[in-house]
């Protein structure tokens, strides 16, 4: 990479000013630093040396890892860009307090450990508008995929070409995404884990019968591979949300009837799910298998309780024991014991 600065010239807060860099929502530190370096016309290793001590480490591409900074290094970066430190830390999720490296020394680190979140490429239209010509932008995501609601693009960690999937031909999946968002905002972690369970159930159906007419039709309309596990989220999204709503109704009904009997709740749940299965032409021997597993796990659970605004004790929606303790649940926080998107794993 060519450089605008002669060797030995610093470009920190006290030297030549940096060119401005536009923010992209939820961008990773690594992606942002590569863009900063590219827009200035310098190498990433040189930029990192300006931020502090890296203990002999070298730069890694943003699709492979994340870089973490100490508070002093983050402040140096803000000063270089002539930005308030608070604004920079607000813009980059991994510059917030909980993710900063400890200590007062200005330093950075590429830890070789799994991240709590995934690194997912941004929508191609967002990247084109805000990347400064650098190319792909990588975002921090709680899922292995993202949907850009502004441009209607679906991106995932293993996509074969940049830009993402155009969702204009999948209006059912877009509507399902909005419904899921409303459910999760209303019911919080309970809504998130039940959505995860719903995707696991419908994903099991998809793995067993990927040739379902609706799923094949959606995949073909959007130009997707019929058996592409990373884009199957889109293909099964409408049915997954229908299943999530049914699971949530069941759990809420059980919360109202804390001491049972729950036969009525189970009967309604099975009726709701049989309707979804019928719309897909799934035989009973297929659709009932993951549902039976889910019911077995959710029968063996503790009843949660809390207090309302007036201080009265109230029952809360039930969650399975395996869901307890999920501080920030994601679409992988299912209580079911299979990974439906891993085609090497049996379900």
XYZ file of C-alpha atoms in Angstrom:
347
model
C 0.000 0.000 0.000
C 1.390 3.420 -0.887
C 1.819 6.035 1.824
C 1.265 9.777 1.907
C 3.913 10.169 4.595
C 7.665 9.845 4.395
C 9.192 7.059 6.462
C 9.757 8.241 10.020
C 7.079 10.937 9.880
C 4.476 10.507 12.597
C 0.833 11.174 11.917
C -0.512 11.058 15.423
C -2.547 13.728 17.165
C 0.307 16.196 17.027
C 1.212 15.839 13.340
C -0.596 16.057 10.016
C -4.389 15.648 10.353
C -6.150 12.560 9.117
C -8.767 12.678 6.413
C -12.302 12.152 7.786
C -13.759 8.641 7.816
C -17.500 7.983 7.759
C -19.026 5.625 10.286
C -20.920 2.436 9.464
C -23.299 1.181 12.157
C -21.919 -1.688 14.288
C -18.595 -1.780 12.433
C -15.775 -3.820 13.972
C -12.651 -2.058 15.213
C -10.531 -3.997 12.732
C -12.663 -3.043 9.741
C -12.638 0.602 10.792
C -8.856 0.664 11.241
C -8.290 -0.877 7.810
C -10.530 1.821 6.317
C -8.760 4.579 8.265
C -5.389 3.352 7.008
C -6.592 2.938 3.433
C -8.148 6.402 3.243
C -4.955 7.973 4.619
C -2.833 5.938 2.207
C -0.764 4.199 4.889
C -0.261 0.626 6.031
C -2.369 -0.821 8.841
C 0.755 -1.860 10.767
C 1.974 1.736 10.674
C -1.387 2.995 11.927
C -1.352 0.482 14.771
C 2.143 1.572 15.790
C 0.752 5.099 16.175
C -1.971 3.826 18.493
C 0.297 2.078 20.970
C 2.118 -1.139 21.764
C 1.020 -4.383 20.090
C 3.586 -6.681 21.686
C 5.064 -7.840 18.386
C 1.767 -8.646 16.708
C 0.964 -7.788 13.108
C -2.240 -6.696 11.419
C -4.871 -9.270 10.432
C -7.615 -8.856 7.815
C -10.997 -7.851 9.294
C -12.810 -11.003 8.169
C -10.454 -13.128 10.288
C -10.296 -11.401 13.653
C -11.099 -8.375 15.769
C -8.583 -5.995 17.325
C -9.175 -4.571 20.785
C -7.792 -1.279 22.111
C -7.106 0.158 25.534
C -8.816 3.397 26.532
C -5.606 5.357 25.834
C -5.273 3.847 22.354
C -8.935 4.596 21.602
C -8.391 8.187 22.712
C -5.357 8.456 20.392
C -7.441 7.226 17.473
C -10.167 9.771 18.238
C -7.584 12.562 18.407
C -6.048 11.507 15.077
C -9.469 11.769 13.449
C -10.320 15.027 15.262
C -13.321 13.355 16.868
C -14.659 13.481 20.422
C -13.640 10.231 22.138
C -17.232 9.659 23.276
C -18.496 9.819 19.711
C -15.949 7.269 18.479
C -16.747 4.883 21.335
C -20.457 5.225 20.618
C -19.937 4.449 16.921
C -17.796 1.319 17.363
C -19.374 -1.294 19.676
C -16.032 -2.868 20.604
C -14.682 0.488 21.821
C -17.267 0.636 24.593
C -16.094 0.294 28.174
C -16.756 -3.412 28.622
C -14.565 -4.322 25.614
C -11.574 -2.035 26.293
C -8.261 -3.625 27.258
C -7.381 -3.045 30.935
C -4.628 -0.716 32.084
C -3.543 2.838 31.345
C -0.971 1.946 28.666
C -1.841 2.751 25.036
C -1.940 -0.705 23.472
C -3.832 -2.987 21.127
C -4.283 -6.745 20.868
C -5.619 -9.430 18.496
C -6.771 -12.095 20.970
C -6.958 -15.610 19.557
C -10.184 -16.524 21.270
C -13.772 -16.828 20.061
C -15.684 -13.567 20.002
C -18.986 -13.202 21.832
C -20.400 -12.019 18.504
C -19.809 -12.692 14.807
C -18.037 -10.616 12.153
C -20.445 -10.255 9.228
C -19.919 -8.297 5.979
C -22.044 -5.181 5.683
C -24.635 -4.665 2.992
C -22.869 -3.853 -0.269
C -24.844 -0.631 -0.738
C -23.922 0.588 2.761
C -20.277 -0.222 2.066
C -20.346 1.566 -1.298
C -21.874 4.685 0.255
C -19.744 4.915 3.389
C -16.557 2.878 3.040
C -14.532 5.580 1.322
C -13.671 3.199 -1.511
C -12.000 0.688 0.813
C -14.277 -2.209 -0.155
C -16.030 -4.601 2.201
C -16.986 -3.387 5.662
C -17.318 -5.888 8.510
C -19.873 -5.472 11.264
C -20.235 -6.925 14.743
C -23.396 -9.023 14.875
C -25.099 -11.300 17.381
C -26.080 -13.528 14.435
C -24.003 -15.158 11.692
C -26.060 -13.060 9.288
C -27.592 -9.604 9.051
C -30.458 -7.961 7.215
C -29.988 -4.343 6.175
C -33.484 -2.902 6.388
C -32.454 0.325 4.651
C -31.338 -1.390 1.440
C -33.048 -4.777 1.713
C -29.883 -6.884 1.688
C -29.033 -10.130 3.513
C -25.386 -10.846 4.279
C -23.728 -13.750 6.083
C -20.263 -14.774 7.195
C -19.661 -17.312 4.404
C -21.113 -15.495 1.418
C -19.291 -16.238 -1.806
C -19.583 -12.791 -3.380
C -19.790 -9.294 -1.882
C -22.948 -7.221 -1.779
C -25.376 -9.629 -0.159
C -28.705 -11.133 -1.232
C -31.298 -8.744 -2.678
C -34.508 -9.279 -0.688
C -36.857 -7.507 -3.091
C -38.106 -10.898 -4.332
C -38.640 -12.268 -0.828
C -41.321 -10.001 0.698
C -42.591 -12.827 2.960
C -39.168 -13.165 4.548
C -38.854 -9.397 5.008
C -42.240 -9.259 6.741
C -41.259 -12.214 8.924
C -38.061 -10.391 9.944
C -40.087 -7.375 11.056
C -42.538 -9.542 13.023
C -39.683 -11.348 14.740
C -38.149 -8.022 15.688
C -41.410 -6.874 17.275
C -41.737 -10.139 19.216
C -38.195 -9.882 20.562
C -38.567 -6.218 21.503
C -41.837 -6.946 23.332
C -40.828 -10.139 25.141
C -37.083 -9.618 25.503
C -34.856 -12.670 26.095
C -37.883 -14.974 26.128
C -38.776 -13.873 22.611
C -35.164 -14.319 21.471
C -34.741 -17.862 22.772
C -38.138 -18.968 21.461
C -37.233 -17.564 18.039
C -34.018 -19.598 18.269
C -36.033 -22.691 19.127
C -38.406 -22.020 16.232
C -35.544 -21.778 13.743
C -34.119 -25.036 15.126
C -37.476 -26.800 14.670
C -38.103 -25.483 11.169
C -34.443 -25.988 10.307
C -34.837 -29.658 11.249
C -37.799 -29.832 8.852
C -35.716 -28.135 6.136
C -32.832 -30.577 6.623
C -35.264 -33.507 6.408
C -37.224 -32.227 3.396
C -35.347 -29.416 1.596
C -37.497 -29.948 -1.490
C -40.610 -28.358 0.046
C -42.277 -26.380 -2.741
C -42.408 -23.042 -0.888
C -38.765 -23.214 0.141
C -37.517 -24.196 -3.298
C -39.629 -21.429 -4.827
C -38.211 -18.755 -2.541
C -34.650 -19.934 -3.110
C -35.088 -19.875 -6.879
C -36.761 -16.454 -6.869
C -33.833 -14.955 -4.978
C -31.194 -16.845 -6.970
C -30.088 -18.901 -3.969
C -28.893 -22.462 -3.736
C -31.762 -24.709 -2.679
C -29.580 -26.479 -0.108
C -27.346 -23.561 0.904
C -27.395 -23.720 4.707
C -26.221 -20.124 5.174
C -29.085 -18.620 3.162
C -31.675 -21.134 4.380
C -32.495 -18.653 7.175
C -34.205 -16.559 4.517
C -35.962 -19.492 2.883
C -37.591 -20.764 6.099
C -38.065 -17.378 7.814
C -41.872 -17.066 7.382
C -42.549 -20.508 8.846
C -40.003 -20.011 11.639
C -41.844 -16.895 12.794
C -45.190 -18.690 12.719
C -43.662 -21.429 14.878
C -42.110 -18.848 17.241
C -45.491 -17.233 17.814
C -47.018 -20.622 18.585
C -44.239 -21.456 21.065
C -44.678 -18.095 22.749
C -48.447 -18.606 23.101
C -47.780 -21.984 24.711
C -45.260 -20.597 27.201
C -47.491 -17.675 28.152
C -50.454 -19.969 28.678
C -48.357 -22.146 30.956
C -47.290 -19.066 32.908
C -50.930 -18.184 33.542
C -51.602 -21.762 34.680
C -48.453 -22.140 36.754
C -49.661 -25.328 38.460
C -51.182 -26.884 35.357
C -52.865 -28.776 33.901
C -51.210 -27.946 30.602
C -52.982 -30.432 28.368
C -54.973 -27.656 26.736
C -51.854 -25.597 26.076
C -50.093 -28.569 24.466
C -53.140 -29.427 22.396
C -53.316 -25.893 21.021
C -49.586 -25.865 20.317
C -49.752 -29.108 18.378
C -52.744 -27.789 16.468
C -50.922 -24.579 15.576
C -47.812 -26.429 14.434
C -49.798 -28.996 12.480
C -51.280 -26.079 10.492
C -47.784 -24.834 9.647
C -46.715 -28.362 8.698
C -49.830 -28.854 6.569
C -49.097 -25.663 4.631
C -45.695 -27.182 3.790
C -47.100 -30.673 3.061
C -44.871 -32.181 5.774
C -45.882 -35.640 6.951
C -46.555 -36.208 10.638
C -43.536 -38.520 10.968
C -41.304 -35.550 10.026
C -42.761 -32.478 11.694
C -43.535 -34.096 15.053
C -39.955 -35.255 15.776
C -38.344 -31.893 16.713
C -41.590 -30.716 18.303
C -41.642 -33.734 20.627
C -38.015 -33.017 21.597
C -38.854 -29.381 22.335
C -41.896 -30.280 24.428
C -39.925 -32.797 26.447
C -37.316 -30.185 27.315
C -39.838 -27.470 28.122
C -41.894 -29.737 30.375
C -38.802 -30.074 32.569
C -38.417 -26.393 33.392
C -38.737 -23.958 36.253
C -41.481 -21.372 36.399
C -40.132 -17.850 36.492
C -41.850 -15.062 38.396
C -41.387 -11.381 39.005
C -43.256 -8.241 40.039
C -45.268 -5.765 37.998
C -45.103 -1.970 38.234
C -47.323 -2.011 41.330
C -45.080 -4.539 43.066
C -47.515 -7.429 42.653
C -46.050 -10.890 42.075
C -46.767 -12.110 38.546
C -45.896 -15.177 36.500
C -43.531 -14.714 33.582
C -43.319 -16.735 30.371
C -41.666 -20.054 30.992
C -38.231 -20.818 29.587
C -36.463 -24.170 29.520
C -33.757 -24.834 32.070
C -31.151 -24.768 29.342
C -32.160 -21.188 28.512
C -31.576 -19.952 32.048
C -28.470 -17.811 32.349
C -28.299 -16.731 28.699
C -27.234 -13.134 29.330
C -27.540 -12.086 25.708
C -29.301 -14.861 23.806
C -28.980 -15.154 20.037
C -30.419 -17.277 17.247
C -27.996 -20.027 18.317
C -29.316 -20.018 21.910
C -31.710 -22.872 21.327
C -32.382 -25.604 23.854
C -32.482 -28.165 21.040
C -29.362 -30.321 20.628
C -28.576 -29.909 16.930
C -27.006 -27.303 14.666
C -29.307 -27.364 11.675
C -27.064 -25.219 9.473
C -24.105 -27.614 9.837
C -24.633 -30.051 6.976
C -21.925 -32.344 8.340
C -23.948 -32.915 11.512
C -26.818 -35.346 11.719
C -30.203 -34.097 12.897
